[in-house]
Amino acid sequence: MFGRFDISRRSAAGWIGIALVVLALLLLPFVVDATLGRAWVRIIDVALLFIMLALGLNIVVGFAGLLDLGYIAFFAVGAYSYALLASPQFGIHWPFLALLPLGALVAATFGVLLGAPTLRLRGDYLAIVTLGFGEIIRILLNNLNRPVNITNGPQGITLIDPLQVGGFSLSRTHDLAGLIIAPVHSYYFVFLACALVSIFISLRLEDSRIGRAWIAIREDELAAAAMGINTRNVKLLAFAMGATFGGIAGGLFASFQGFISPESFALLDSIMVLCMVVLGGMGNVGGVVLGAILLTALPEALRYIGPLQQRWLGEVYVEPSDLRMLLFGLALVLMMLFRPAGLWPSSIRRRELSDEDEPRAEQARA
Amino acid sequence: MLEVTGLKVSYGGINAVKGIDFRVGPGELVTLIGANGAGKTTTLKTLAGLLRPAAGRICYDGREIHAAPSYQLVRLGLALVPEGRGVFSRLSVEENLALGAYCRNDRAGVGADRERVYGLFPRLAERRGQLAGTLSGGEQQMLAIGRALMSRPRLLLLDEPSMGLAPIMVTRIFETIRTIAAEGVTLLLVEQNARLALEISDRGYVMESGAIALAGNAAALLNNPQVRHAYLGE
């Protein structure tokens, strides 16, 4: 498993492959900008944020097996931590390099706070409680404008400071030796770096001692305790780690949008992130990344159905927004029928759901 | 090695264990027999730190452990083979054994112990890459015992190792238990199969509805008319 990080064993072809991937990732926003338009660069930026979110939820759901339906709350906590301390709301304008770790810390704290009461719950009950917590956070943000105005209620927080490092503001267009770097491009590189770090951390966690403890808890909590695993702390750590990813993504999201309101953190968003994890392949980092990209890009691509109908049929018969949810639902049903373990499943899920092992298992029981 | 005094355990309002006293000396193989619902499993789970006692004292190796959580007890050399085996069915045999050594940091020692377990159960060595869930019941029991041995226990608690196994497997498992005892591991065995358990044990306790009804040498218990009538079907 550690082979893939062993640089000394990498062949020349491997290095060329890596160089090509790096080059492709560097050029991607500019190529997309020139071909599909700037809106799609923005979509890629959002997809990168969702990769971070999905990887965070994957720690909780995929690795530790704790079904969390309120995960978007940590995204909200991160976003509001950033927004409140870098906007005219309180007139505070802290630098983002200080706010990002702070947002991560606040989100991790919330992860532990919301995780602690759920420690004795499992399965359906855990899902219901986390769903409730997610809603509580959203409703709190919606109502914390009276008697003291903290969150500005449903109006949300506007004019959030963009990312700025030294004198380099990501909200301005830069001209780098003829290469025009618009804000969406700059944000792309920041988000890409964060997403890559998230992927790296996820991969390392999976192979670590703590990763094995999560798997043990997912498989059989009582047996895990009998192995000497401190199930309470290990579960809390999963909640905290997952929340950290969400909190950082939230901070980046707030600075990227410049505006946030409680509306952005609804139950549907939690479910969307969960769908990315499940559809991509629960527990498998590559699958989760794939799920996040597909589920961000597909709904956007389906927007073109409106103009296409106009051109071919002369009239818009089905509103793209209606069709999106319809096709999304259909995709989910088809996925669960034909690839129940996800598009790119983890090896354990694959074993669990493959037919191959069935006869042997039956035999063993007989 | 283990000294239990006045142990009471309850689930909500139900008293499952109503104040029991027993002891296990170093190197001994002691068995706890009794019918369904006598409180045997509850007692073992409490010893392993998975349940909190309502009252009483558990003294292990000169230490009070009735308030210690299970993850500390494993580090103190007290391991439980849970009832119904509890192997990680979607993990391979090898991965199960690795989790058994979760608390240990000495890689070389863990590797040696893994080979020791494979020596004890050659069947597991043959199936090291196979998923635990696809093993037969007997093999799963071997794996559960092997996994517990990976933590290098000094006191091993075995909860109904014969449960649901074919008679030939039961015989083999009991032979292995005897081997483990001969290697110097102290054992506390909970069983419904009273005859087999008493035959390999040094001493035994008979539990009835949460209390200890009889205690004595295993051989004496085997000849006790009461035990013969109630548990040996004579």
Coordinates of C-alpha atoms in Angstrom, one line a residue:
Chain A
M1 CA 0.0 0.0 0.0
F2 CA 2.9 2.3 0.8
G3 CA 4.3 1.6 -2.7
R4 CA 2.6 4.5 -4.3
F5 CA 4.5 7.0 -2.1
D6 CA 7.8 5.3 -2.6
I7 CA 9.5 7.8 -4.9
S8 CA 12.7 5.7 -5.4
R9 CA 10.7 2.9 -7.1
R10 CA 8.9 5.2 -9.6
S11 CA 9.9 4.4 -13.2
A12 CA 10.7 6.9 -15.9
A13 CA 7.4 6.4 -17.5
G14 CA 5.7 7.0 -14.1
W15 CA 7.6 10.4 -13.8
I16 CA 6.5 11.4 -17.3
G17 CA 2.9 10.5 -16.4
I18 CA 3.1 12.6 -13.3
A19 CA 4.6 15.5 -15.2
L20 CA 1.8 15.3 -17.8
V21 CA -0.9 15.3 -15.1
V22 CA 0.7 18.3 -13.4
L23 CA 0.9 20.1 -16.7
A24 CA -2.8 19.3 -17.5
L25 CA -3.9 20.5 -14.1
L26 CA -1.9 23.7 -14.6
L27 CA -3.4 24.4 -18.0
L28 CA -6.9 23.2 -17.3
P29 CA -8.5 26.5 -16.3
F30 CA -7.1 28.4 -19.3
V31 CA -8.1 25.7 -21.8
V32 CA -11.6 25.5 -20.3
D33 CA -11.8 29.2 -20.3
A34 CA -10.9 29.4 -24.0
T35 CA -13.3 26.5 -25.0
L36 CA -16.2 26.2 -22.7
G37 CA -16.2 29.7 -21.2
R38 CA -15.4 31.3 -17.9
A39 CA -18.6 29.9 -16.3
W40 CA -17.1 26.4 -16.5
V41 CA -13.9 27.5 -14.8
R42 CA -16.1 28.6 -11.9
I43 CA -17.8 25.2 -11.9
I44 CA -14.4 23.5 -11.7
D45 CA -13.6 25.8 -8.7
V46 CA -16.8 24.7 -7.0
A47 CA -16.0 21.0 -7.9
L48 CA -12.7 21.3 -6.1
L49 CA -14.4 22.6 -3.0
F50 CA -16.8 19.7 -3.2
I51 CA -13.9 17.3 -3.5
M52 CA -12.7 18.6 -0.1
L53 CA -16.2 18.3 1.4
A54 CA -16.7 14.8 0.0
L55 CA -13.3 13.6 1.2
G56 CA -14.2 15.0 4.7
L57 CA -17.5 13.2 4.8
N58 CA -15.8 10.1 3.5
I59 CA -13.7 10.0 6.6
V60 CA -16.8 9.9 8.7
V61 CA -19.0 7.7 6.5
G62 CA -16.6 5.8 4.4
F63 CA -13.8 5.1 6.8
A64 CA -15.5 5.0 10.2
G65 CA -18.9 4.0 9.0
L66 CA -20.8 6.7 10.8
L67 CA -23.8 7.9 8.7
D68 CA -23.8 11.7 9.0
L69 CA -26.7 13.5 7.3
G70 CA -25.8 16.9 8.7
Y71 CA -22.3 17.2 7.4
I72 CA -23.0 20.5 5.6
A73 CA -23.2 22.1 9.0
F74 CA -19.4 22.0 9.3
F75 CA -19.1 23.7 5.9
A76 CA -21.5 26.4 7.2
V77 CA -19.4 26.7 10.4
G78 CA -16.2 27.2 8.4
A79 CA -17.9 29.6 6.0
Y80 CA -19.4 31.8 8.8
S81 CA -16.2 31.7 10.9
Y82 CA -14.4 33.2 7.9
A83 CA -17.2 35.6 6.9
L84 CA -17.7 37.1 10.4
L85 CA -14.0 37.8 10.8
A86 CA -13.4 39.1 7.3
S87 CA -16.3 41.3 6.3
P88 CA -17.9 44.7 7.2
Q89 CA -20.4 42.7 9.4
F90 CA -18.3 43.5 12.5
G91 CA -15.7 45.6 10.7
I92 CA -13.1 42.9 11.4
H93 CA -10.7 42.0 8.6
W94 CA -8.3 39.3 9.6
P95 CA -5.9 37.9 7.1
F96 CA -7.0 34.6 5.5
L97 CA -3.8 32.7 6.6
A98 CA -5.0 33.2 10.2
L99 CA -8.6 32.6 9.4
L100 CA -8.2 29.3 7.6
P101 CA -6.6 27.4 10.6
L102 CA -9.1 29.1 12.9
G103 CA -12.0 28.0 10.8
A104 CA -10.6 24.5 10.8
L105 CA -10.3 24.6 14.5
V106 CA -13.8 25.9 15.1
A107 CA -15.2 23.3 12.7
A108 CA -13.3 20.5 14.5
T109 CA -14.6 21.7 17.8
F110 CA -18.1 21.6 16.4
G111 CA -17.4 18.1 15.0
V112 CA -16.5 16.9 18.5
L113 CA -19.4 18.8 20.1
L114 CA -22.0 17.3 17.7
G115 CA -20.2 14.0 17.7
A116 CA -20.1 13.5 21.4
P117 CA -23.9 13.0 22.0
T118 CA -24.1 10.6 19.1
L119 CA -21.4 8.2 20.3
R120 CA -23.8 5.5 21.5
L121 CA -26.0 5.7 18.5
R122 CA -25.7 3.6 15.4
G123 CA -27.1 3.4 11.9
D124 CA -30.6 4.9 11.4
Y125 CA -30.6 6.6 14.8
L126 CA -27.2 8.3 14.2
A127 CA -28.5 9.5 10.8
I128 CA -31.6 11.0 12.4
V129 CA -29.6 12.8 15.1
T130 CA -27.0 14.2 12.7
L131 CA -29.7 15.3 10.4
G132 CA -31.2 17.2 13.3
F133 CA -27.9 18.8 14.1
G134 CA -27.4 19.9 10.6
E135 CA -30.8 21.7 10.6
I136 CA -30.1 23.2 14.0
I137 CA -27.0 24.9 12.7
R138 CA -28.8 26.2 9.7
I139 CA -31.8 27.5 11.7
L140 CA -29.4 29.1 14.2
L141 CA -27.6 31.0 11.5
N142 CA -31.0 32.0 10.1
N143 CA -32.2 33.4 13.4
L144 CA -29.0 34.8 15.1
N145 CA -29.9 38.4 13.9
R146 CA -32.0 39.2 16.9
P147 CA -31.7 40.4 19.7
V148 CA -28.1 40.9 18.8
N149 CA -27.3 40.8 15.1
I150 CA -24.5 38.2 14.7
T151 CA -25.2 36.4 11.4
N152 CA -27.4 39.0 9.7
G153 CA -30.1 36.3 9.5
P154 CA -31.6 35.2 6.1
Q155 CA -29.9 38.2 4.4
G156 CA -26.6 36.6 4.9
I157 CA -23.2 38.2 5.0
T158 CA -22.0 40.3 2.0
L159 CA -18.8 41.9 1.0
I160 CA -16.7 39.1 2.4
D161 CA -13.0 39.7 1.9
P162 CA -11.4 37.8 -1.0
L163 CA -8.3 35.8 -0.4
Q164 CA -5.2 37.9 -0.3
V165 CA -1.6 36.8 0.2
G166 CA 0.8 39.7 0.8
G167 CA 0.0 42.2 -1.9
F168 CA -1.5 39.6 -4.2
S169 CA -5.3 39.8 -4.2
L170 CA -7.1 36.9 -5.8
S171 CA -10.1 39.2 -6.6
R172 CA -8.2 41.2 -9.1
T173 CA -7.2 40.2 -12.6
H174 CA -3.4 39.9 -13.0
D175 CA -1.4 40.0 -16.1
L176 CA 1.5 37.5 -15.8
A177 CA 3.7 38.1 -18.8
G178 CA 0.9 38.1 -21.2
L179 CA -1.1 35.4 -19.5
I180 CA -4.4 36.9 -18.1
I181 CA -5.1 35.4 -14.7
A182 CA -8.7 36.2 -13.7
P183 CA -9.9 35.7 -10.2
V184 CA -11.5 32.3 -11.1
H185 CA -8.1 31.2 -12.3
S186 CA -6.3 32.3 -9.1
Y187 CA -8.9 30.6 -7.0
Y188 CA -8.6 27.5 -9.1
F189 CA -4.9 27.2 -8.1
V190 CA -5.6 27.8 -4.4
F191 CA -8.5 25.3 -4.4
L192 CA -6.5 22.8 -6.4
A193 CA -3.7 22.9 -3.8
C194 CA -6.1 22.5 -0.9
A195 CA -7.9 19.6 -2.7
L196 CA -4.6 17.9 -3.4
V197 CA -3.5 18.2 0.2
S198 CA -6.9 16.7 1.2
I199 CA -6.4 13.8 -1.1
F200 CA -2.9 13.2 0.3
I201 CA -4.1 13.3 3.9
S202 CA -7.0 11.0 3.1
L203 CA -4.7 8.5 1.5
R204 CA -2.3 8.5 4.4
L205 CA -5.1 8.3 6.9
E206 CA -6.5 5.2 5.2
D207 CA -3.1 3.4 5.6
S208 CA -2.5 4.6 9.1
R209 CA -3.1 3.0 12.5
I210 CA -6.0 5.3 13.0
G211 CA -7.4 4.3 9.6
R212 CA -7.3 0.7 10.6
A213 CA -9.1 1.5 13.9
W214 CA -11.8 3.3 11.9
I215 CA -12.3 0.2 9.7
A216 CA -12.5 -2.0 12.8
I217 CA -15.2 0.2 14.3
R218 CA -17.1 0.2 11.0
E219 CA -17.0 -3.6 10.8
D220 CA -17.8 -4.4 14.4
E221 CA -17.7 -1.9 17.2
L222 CA -17.7 -4.3 20.1
A223 CA -14.9 -6.4 18.7
A224 CA -13.0 -3.2 18.0
A225 CA -13.3 -2.3 21.7
A226 CA -12.1 -5.8 22.6
M227 CA -9.0 -5.2 20.4
G228 CA -8.1 -2.4 22.7
I229 CA -9.3 0.4 20.4
N230 CA -10.5 3.4 22.3
T231 CA -13.7 3.6 20.3
R232 CA -14.9 6.8 21.9
N233 CA -11.8 8.8 21.0
V234 CA -11.4 7.2 17.6
K235 CA -15.0 8.1 16.6
L236 CA -14.7 11.6 17.9
L237 CA -11.5 11.9 15.9
A238 CA -13.3 10.8 12.7
F239 CA -16.0 13.5 13.4
A240 CA -13.3 16.1 14.1
M241 CA -11.2 15.3 11.0
G242 CA -14.2 15.2 8.7
A243 CA -15.4 18.6 10.1
T244 CA -11.9 20.1 9.6
F245 CA -12.1 19.3 5.9
G246 CA -15.6 20.8 5.8
G247 CA -14.5 23.9 7.8
I248 CA -11.6 24.7 5.5
A249 CA -13.7 24.2 2.4
G250 CA -16.3 26.5 4.0
G251 CA -13.8 29.3 4.6
L252 CA -12.6 29.1 1.0
F253 CA -16.2 29.1 -0.2
A254 CA -17.0 32.2 1.7
S255 CA -14.1 34.1 0.3
F256 CA -14.7 32.8 -3.2
Q257 CA -18.4 33.8 -3.3
G258 CA -18.0 37.0 -1.3
F259 CA -21.5 36.3 0.0
I260 CA -23.0 33.6 2.1
S261 CA -26.5 33.0 3.6
P262 CA -28.0 30.1 5.5
E263 CA -29.7 29.0 2.3
S264 CA -26.4 27.6 1.0
F265 CA -26.3 25.1 3.8
A266 CA -29.5 23.2 3.5
L267 CA -30.3 19.5 4.1
L268 CA -30.2 18.9 0.3
D269 CA -26.6 20.0 0.3
S270 CA -25.7 17.4 3.0
I271 CA -27.4 14.8 0.9
M272 CA -25.6 16.0 -2.2
V273 CA -22.2 15.5 -0.6
L274 CA -23.3 12.1 0.7
C275 CA -24.4 11.2 -2.8
M276 CA -20.9 12.1 -4.1
V277 CA -19.4 9.8 -1.5
V278 CA -21.8 6.9 -2.1
L279 CA -21.9 7.2 -5.9
G280 CA -18.2 7.6 -6.3
G281 CA -17.4 4.7 -4.0
M282 CA -17.6 4.9 -0.3
G283 CA -14.3 4.5 1.4
N284 CA -12.2 4.9 -1.7
V285 CA -10.5 8.2 -2.1
G286 CA -10.3 8.1 -5.9
G287 CA -14.0 7.1 -6.1
V288 CA -15.0 10.0 -3.9
V289 CA -13.1 12.5 -5.9
L290 CA -14.7 11.2 -9.1
G291 CA -18.1 11.4 -7.5
A292 CA -17.6 15.0 -6.4
I293 CA -16.5 16.0 -9.9
L294 CA -19.3 14.2 -11.7
L295 CA -22.1 15.4 -9.4
T296 CA -20.9 19.0 -9.6
A297 CA -20.5 19.0 -13.4
L298 CA -23.5 16.9 -14.4
P299 CA -26.2 19.2 -13.1
E300 CA -24.4 22.1 -14.8
A301 CA -24.2 20.3 -18.1
L302 CA -27.9 19.5 -17.9
R303 CA -28.6 23.2 -18.1
Y304 CA -27.8 23.0 -21.8
I305 CA -30.9 20.9 -22.3
G306 CA -33.0 24.1 -22.3
P307 CA -31.3 25.8 -25.3
L308 CA -31.0 22.5 -27.1
Q309 CA -34.7 22.0 -26.9
Q310 CA -35.2 25.5 -28.2
R311 CA -32.9 24.8 -31.2
W312 CA -34.2 21.4 -32.1
L313 CA -37.8 21.5 -31.1
G314 CA -38.4 25.2 -31.4
E315 CA -39.8 25.4 -27.9
V316 CA -38.7 24.5 -24.3
Y317 CA -41.0 21.6 -23.3
V318 CA -39.2 20.6 -20.1
E319 CA -37.6 23.1 -17.9
P320 CA -33.9 22.2 -17.4
S321 CA -34.3 22.7 -13.6
D322 CA -37.1 20.1 -13.5
L323 CA -35.2 17.7 -15.7
R324 CA -32.0 18.0 -13.6
M325 CA -33.6 16.5 -10.5
L326 CA -35.4 13.9 -12.6
L327 CA -32.2 12.7 -14.3
F328 CA -30.3 12.9 -11.1
G329 CA -32.8 10.6 -9.4
L330 CA -32.7 8.3 -12.3
A331 CA -28.9 8.2 -12.2
L332 CA -29.0 7.3 -8.5
V333 CA -31.5 4.5 -9.1
L334 CA -29.5 3.1 -12.0
M335 CA -26.3 3.3 -10.0
M336 CA -27.7 1.5 -7.1
L337 CA -29.0 -1.3 -9.4
F338 CA -25.9 -1.8 -11.5
R339 CA -23.0 -0.5 -9.4
P340 CA -24.2 -0.7 -5.8
A341 CA -20.6 -0.3 -4.4
G342 CA -20.1 3.0 -6.4
L343 CA -18.4 3.9 -9.6
W344 CA -15.0 3.2 -8.2
P345 CA -15.5 1.2 -5.0
S346 CA -13.0 0.5 -2.2
S347 CA -11.7 -3.0 -2.1
I348 CA -13.6 -3.8 1.0
R349 CA -16.9 -2.6 -0.3
R350 CA -16.3 -4.5 -3.5
R351 CA -15.7 -7.7 -1.6
E352 CA -18.8 -7.1 0.4
L353 CA -21.1 -6.6 -2.6
S354 CA -19.6 -8.9 -5.1
D355 CA -21.3 -12.1 -6.1
E356 CA -18.1 -14.0 -6.1
D357 CA -17.9 -14.5 -2.4
E358 CA -21.5 -15.5 -1.9
P359 CA -21.4 -19.2 -2.6
R360 CA -18.3 -19.6 -0.4
A361 CA -20.1 -17.7 2.4
E362 CA -23.1 -19.9 2.1
Q363 CA -21.0 -22.9 2.2
A364 CA -19.3 -21.7 5.3
R365 CA -22.5 -21.2 7.1
A366 CA -23.9 -24.6 6.2
Chain B
M1 CA -4.3 -13.1 39.1
L2 CA -8.0 -12.2 39.1
E3 CA -10.0 -11.7 42.2
V4 CA -13.7 -10.8 41.9
T5 CA -15.7 -9.8 45.0
G6 CA -19.4 -8.9 45.3
L7 CA -19.7 -8.2 41.6
K8 CA -23.1 -6.9 40.6
V9 CA -24.1 -5.9 37.1
S10 CA -27.5 -4.7 35.9
Y11 CA -29.0 -3.7 32.6
G12 CA -31.4 -0.9 33.5
G13 CA -33.5 -2.3 36.3
I14 CA -32.6 -6.0 35.6
N15 CA -29.9 -7.5 37.8
A16 CA -28.0 -9.9 35.6
V17 CA -25.3 -10.6 38.0
K18 CA -26.3 -10.4 41.7
G19 CA -23.1 -10.2 43.7
I20 CA -20.6 -13.0 42.9
D21 CA -17.2 -13.9 44.2
F22 CA -14.6 -15.9 42.4
R23 CA -10.9 -16.0 41.7
V24 CA -8.5 -17.2 39.0
G25 CA -5.0 -18.0 40.1
P26 CA -1.9 -17.5 37.8
G27 CA -1.6 -20.2 35.2
E28 CA -5.0 -21.7 36.1
L29 CA -7.7 -22.7 33.6
V30 CA -11.0 -21.9 35.3
T31 CA -14.4 -22.4 33.8
L32 CA -17.7 -20.8 34.5
I33 CA -20.6 -23.0 33.5
G34 CA -24.3 -22.4 33.6
A35 CA -27.6 -22.3 31.7
N36 CA -28.7 -19.6 29.3
G37 CA -29.2 -16.3 31.0
A38 CA -27.2 -17.2 34.1
G39 CA -25.1 -14.1 33.7
K40 CA -21.9 -15.8 32.4
T41 CA -21.5 -13.6 29.4
T42 CA -22.4 -10.5 31.4
T43 CA -19.7 -11.4 33.9
L44 CA -17.0 -11.8 31.1
K45 CA -18.0 -8.5 29.4
T46 CA -17.7 -6.7 32.7
L47 CA -14.3 -8.2 33.3
A48 CA -13.2 -7.1 29.9
G49 CA -14.4 -3.5 30.6
L50 CA -17.2 -3.5 28.1
L51 CA -19.8 -3.2 30.9
R52 CA -19.7 -1.2 34.1
P53 CA -20.4 -3.0 37.3
A54 CA -23.1 -1.7 39.6
A55 CA -21.1 -2.8 42.6
G56 CA -18.2 -5.0 43.7
R57 CA -14.5 -5.1 43.0
I58 CA -12.5 -6.7 40.3
C59 CA -8.8 -7.0 41.1
Y60 CA -6.5 -8.0 38.3
D61 CA -2.8 -8.5 38.9
G62 CA -3.0 -6.5 42.1
R63 CA -4.9 -3.6 40.3
E64 CA -8.4 -2.5 40.8
I65 CA -9.9 -2.6 37.2
H66 CA -13.7 -2.3 37.7
A67 CA -13.6 1.3 36.4
A68 CA -11.0 0.8 33.6
P69 CA -12.2 0.9 30.0
S70 CA -11.5 -2.0 27.8
Y71 CA -8.8 -0.3 25.7
Q72 CA -6.6 0.0 28.8
L73 CA -7.3 -3.6 29.9
V74 CA -6.0 -5.0 26.6
R75 CA -2.7 -3.1 27.2
L76 CA -2.6 -4.7 30.7
G77 CA -2.7 -8.2 29.1
L78 CA -6.4 -9.0 29.6
A79 CA -8.1 -10.1 26.3
L80 CA -11.6 -11.2 25.5
V81 CA -12.7 -13.6 22.7
P82 CA -16.3 -12.3 22.4
E83 CA -19.3 -14.5 22.2
G84 CA -20.3 -15.3 18.6
R85 CA -16.7 -14.8 17.6
G86 CA -17.0 -11.2 16.4
V87 CA -14.4 -11.5 13.7
F88 CA -14.2 -8.6 11.2
S89 CA -15.9 -10.5 8.4
R90 CA -15.0 -8.2 5.6
L91 CA -11.4 -8.1 6.4
S92 CA -8.9 -10.9 5.6
V93 CA -7.5 -13.3 8.2
E94 CA -4.2 -11.4 8.1
E95 CA -5.9 -8.1 8.7
N96 CA -7.9 -9.5 11.6
L97 CA -4.7 -10.7 13.2
A98 CA -3.1 -7.3 12.6
L99 CA -6.0 -5.6 14.4
G100 CA -5.5 -8.0 17.3
A101 CA -2.1 -6.5 17.8
Y102 CA -3.5 -2.9 17.6
C103 CA -2.1 -2.0 21.0
R104 CA 1.4 -3.2 20.3
N105 CA 4.2 -1.3 18.7
D106 CA 6.9 -3.9 18.4
R107 CA 6.8 -5.0 14.8
A108 CA 9.2 -7.9 15.1
G109 CA 7.3 -9.3 18.0
V110 CA 4.0 -9.0 16.3
G111 CA 5.4 -10.8 13.2
A112 CA 6.7 -13.6 15.4
D113 CA 3.3 -13.9 17.2
R114 CA 1.5 -14.0 13.9
E115 CA 3.6 -17.0 13.0
R116 CA 2.9 -18.5 16.4
V117 CA -0.8 -18.2 15.8
Y118 CA -0.4 -19.8 12.3
G119 CA 1.5 -22.6 14.0
L120 CA -1.3 -23.1 16.4
F121 CA -3.9 -23.0 13.7
P122 CA -2.4 -24.2 10.4
R123 CA -5.8 -23.8 8.8
L124 CA -5.6 -20.0 9.3
A125 CA -2.2 -19.9 7.6
E126 CA -3.7 -21.6 4.6
R127 CA -6.4 -19.0 4.4
R128 CA -4.4 -15.9 5.4
G129 CA -5.6 -13.9 2.4
Q130 CA -9.2 -15.0 2.7
L131 CA -12.0 -12.9 4.1
A132 CA -12.9 -13.8 7.6
G133 CA -16.6 -13.9 6.7
T134 CA -16.1 -16.7 4.2
L135 CA -14.4 -19.0 6.8
S136 CA -16.4 -21.8 8.4
G137 CA -17.6 -21.4 11.9
G138 CA -14.8 -23.3 13.4
E139 CA -12.2 -21.4 11.5
Q140 CA -13.8 -18.2 12.6
Q141 CA -13.5 -19.3 16.2
M142 CA -9.8 -20.1 15.6
L143 CA -9.4 -16.7 14.1
A144 CA -11.1 -15.0 17.1
I145 CA -8.8 -16.9 19.5
G146 CA -5.7 -16.2 17.4
R147 CA -6.6 -12.5 17.1
A148 CA -6.9 -12.3 20.9
L149 CA -3.5 -14.0 21.3
M150 CA -2.0 -11.3 19.1
S151 CA -2.3 -8.8 22.0
R152 CA -0.1 -11.2 24.0
P153 CA -2.6 -11.7 26.9
R154 CA -1.7 -13.0 30.3
L155 CA -5.3 -13.6 31.1
L156 CA -7.6 -14.7 28.2
L157 CA -11.3 -14.6 28.6
L158 CA -13.1 -17.0 26.3
D159 CA -16.9 -16.7 25.8
E160 CA -18.5 -19.9 24.6
P161 CA -16.0 -21.0 22.1
S162 CA -18.1 -24.1 21.3
M163 CA -21.2 -22.2 20.3
G164 CA -22.7 -23.3 17.0
L165 CA -19.8 -25.5 16.0
A166 CA -19.7 -29.1 14.7
P167 CA -18.6 -31.6 17.4
I168 CA -15.3 -32.4 15.7
M169 CA -14.5 -28.6 15.6
V170 CA -15.4 -28.3 19.3
T171 CA -13.0 -31.1 20.1
R172 CA -10.3 -29.3 18.1
I173 CA -10.9 -25.9 19.7
F174 CA -10.8 -27.4 23.2
E175 CA -7.5 -29.1 22.4
T176 CA -6.1 -25.7 21.3
I177 CA -7.4 -24.1 24.5
R178 CA -5.5 -26.7 26.5
T179 CA -2.4 -26.0 24.4
I180 CA -2.7 -22.2 25.1
A181 CA -3.1 -23.0 28.8
A182 CA 0.0 -25.2 28.7
E183 CA 1.9 -22.3 27.3
G184 CA 1.3 -20.4 30.5
V185 CA -1.7 -18.2 29.6
T186 CA -4.2 -17.9 32.4
L187 CA -7.7 -18.7 31.1
L188 CA -11.2 -18.0 32.2
L189 CA -13.6 -20.0 30.1
V190 CA -17.4 -19.5 29.9
E191 CA -19.2 -22.5 28.5
Q192 CA -22.6 -24.2 28.1
N193 CA -20.9 -27.4 27.1
A194 CA -20.2 -28.2 30.8
R195 CA -18.6 -31.7 30.3
L196 CA -16.0 -30.6 27.8
A197 CA -15.2 -27.4 29.8
L198 CA -14.8 -29.2 33.1
E199 CA -12.7 -32.0 31.5
I200 CA -10.0 -29.5 30.5
S201 CA -10.2 -27.1 33.5
D202 CA -8.5 -27.0 36.8
R203 CA -11.4 -25.5 38.7
G204 CA -15.0 -24.5 37.9
Y205 CA -17.8 -22.3 39.1
V206 CA -21.5 -23.0 38.4
M207 CA -23.7 -20.0 37.8
E208 CA -27.4 -20.0 38.3
S209 CA -29.6 -16.9 37.7
G210 CA -26.9 -14.4 38.4
A211 CA -25.3 -16.1 41.4
I212 CA -22.6 -18.7 42.0
A213 CA -24.4 -21.9 43.0
L214 CA -21.4 -24.2 43.3
A215 CA -17.6 -24.1 43.2
G216 CA -14.9 -26.6 43.3
N217 CA -12.3 -28.7 41.5
A218 CA -13.3 -29.5 38.0
A219 CA -13.0 -33.2 38.7
A220 CA -15.2 -32.9 41.8
L221 CA -17.8 -30.9 39.9
L222 CA -17.9 -33.5 37.2
N223 CA -18.8 -36.1 39.8
N224 CA -21.2 -33.9 41.7
P225 CA -24.7 -35.4 41.5
Q226 CA -26.3 -32.0 41.2
V227 CA -24.1 -30.9 38.3
R228 CA -24.5 -34.3 36.7
H229 CA -28.2 -33.9 36.8
A230 CA -28.6 -30.3 35.8
Y231 CA -25.7 -29.8 33.3
L232 CA -24.5 -33.2 32.2
G233 CA -27.9 -34.6 31.4
E234 CA -27.6 -37.6 33.6

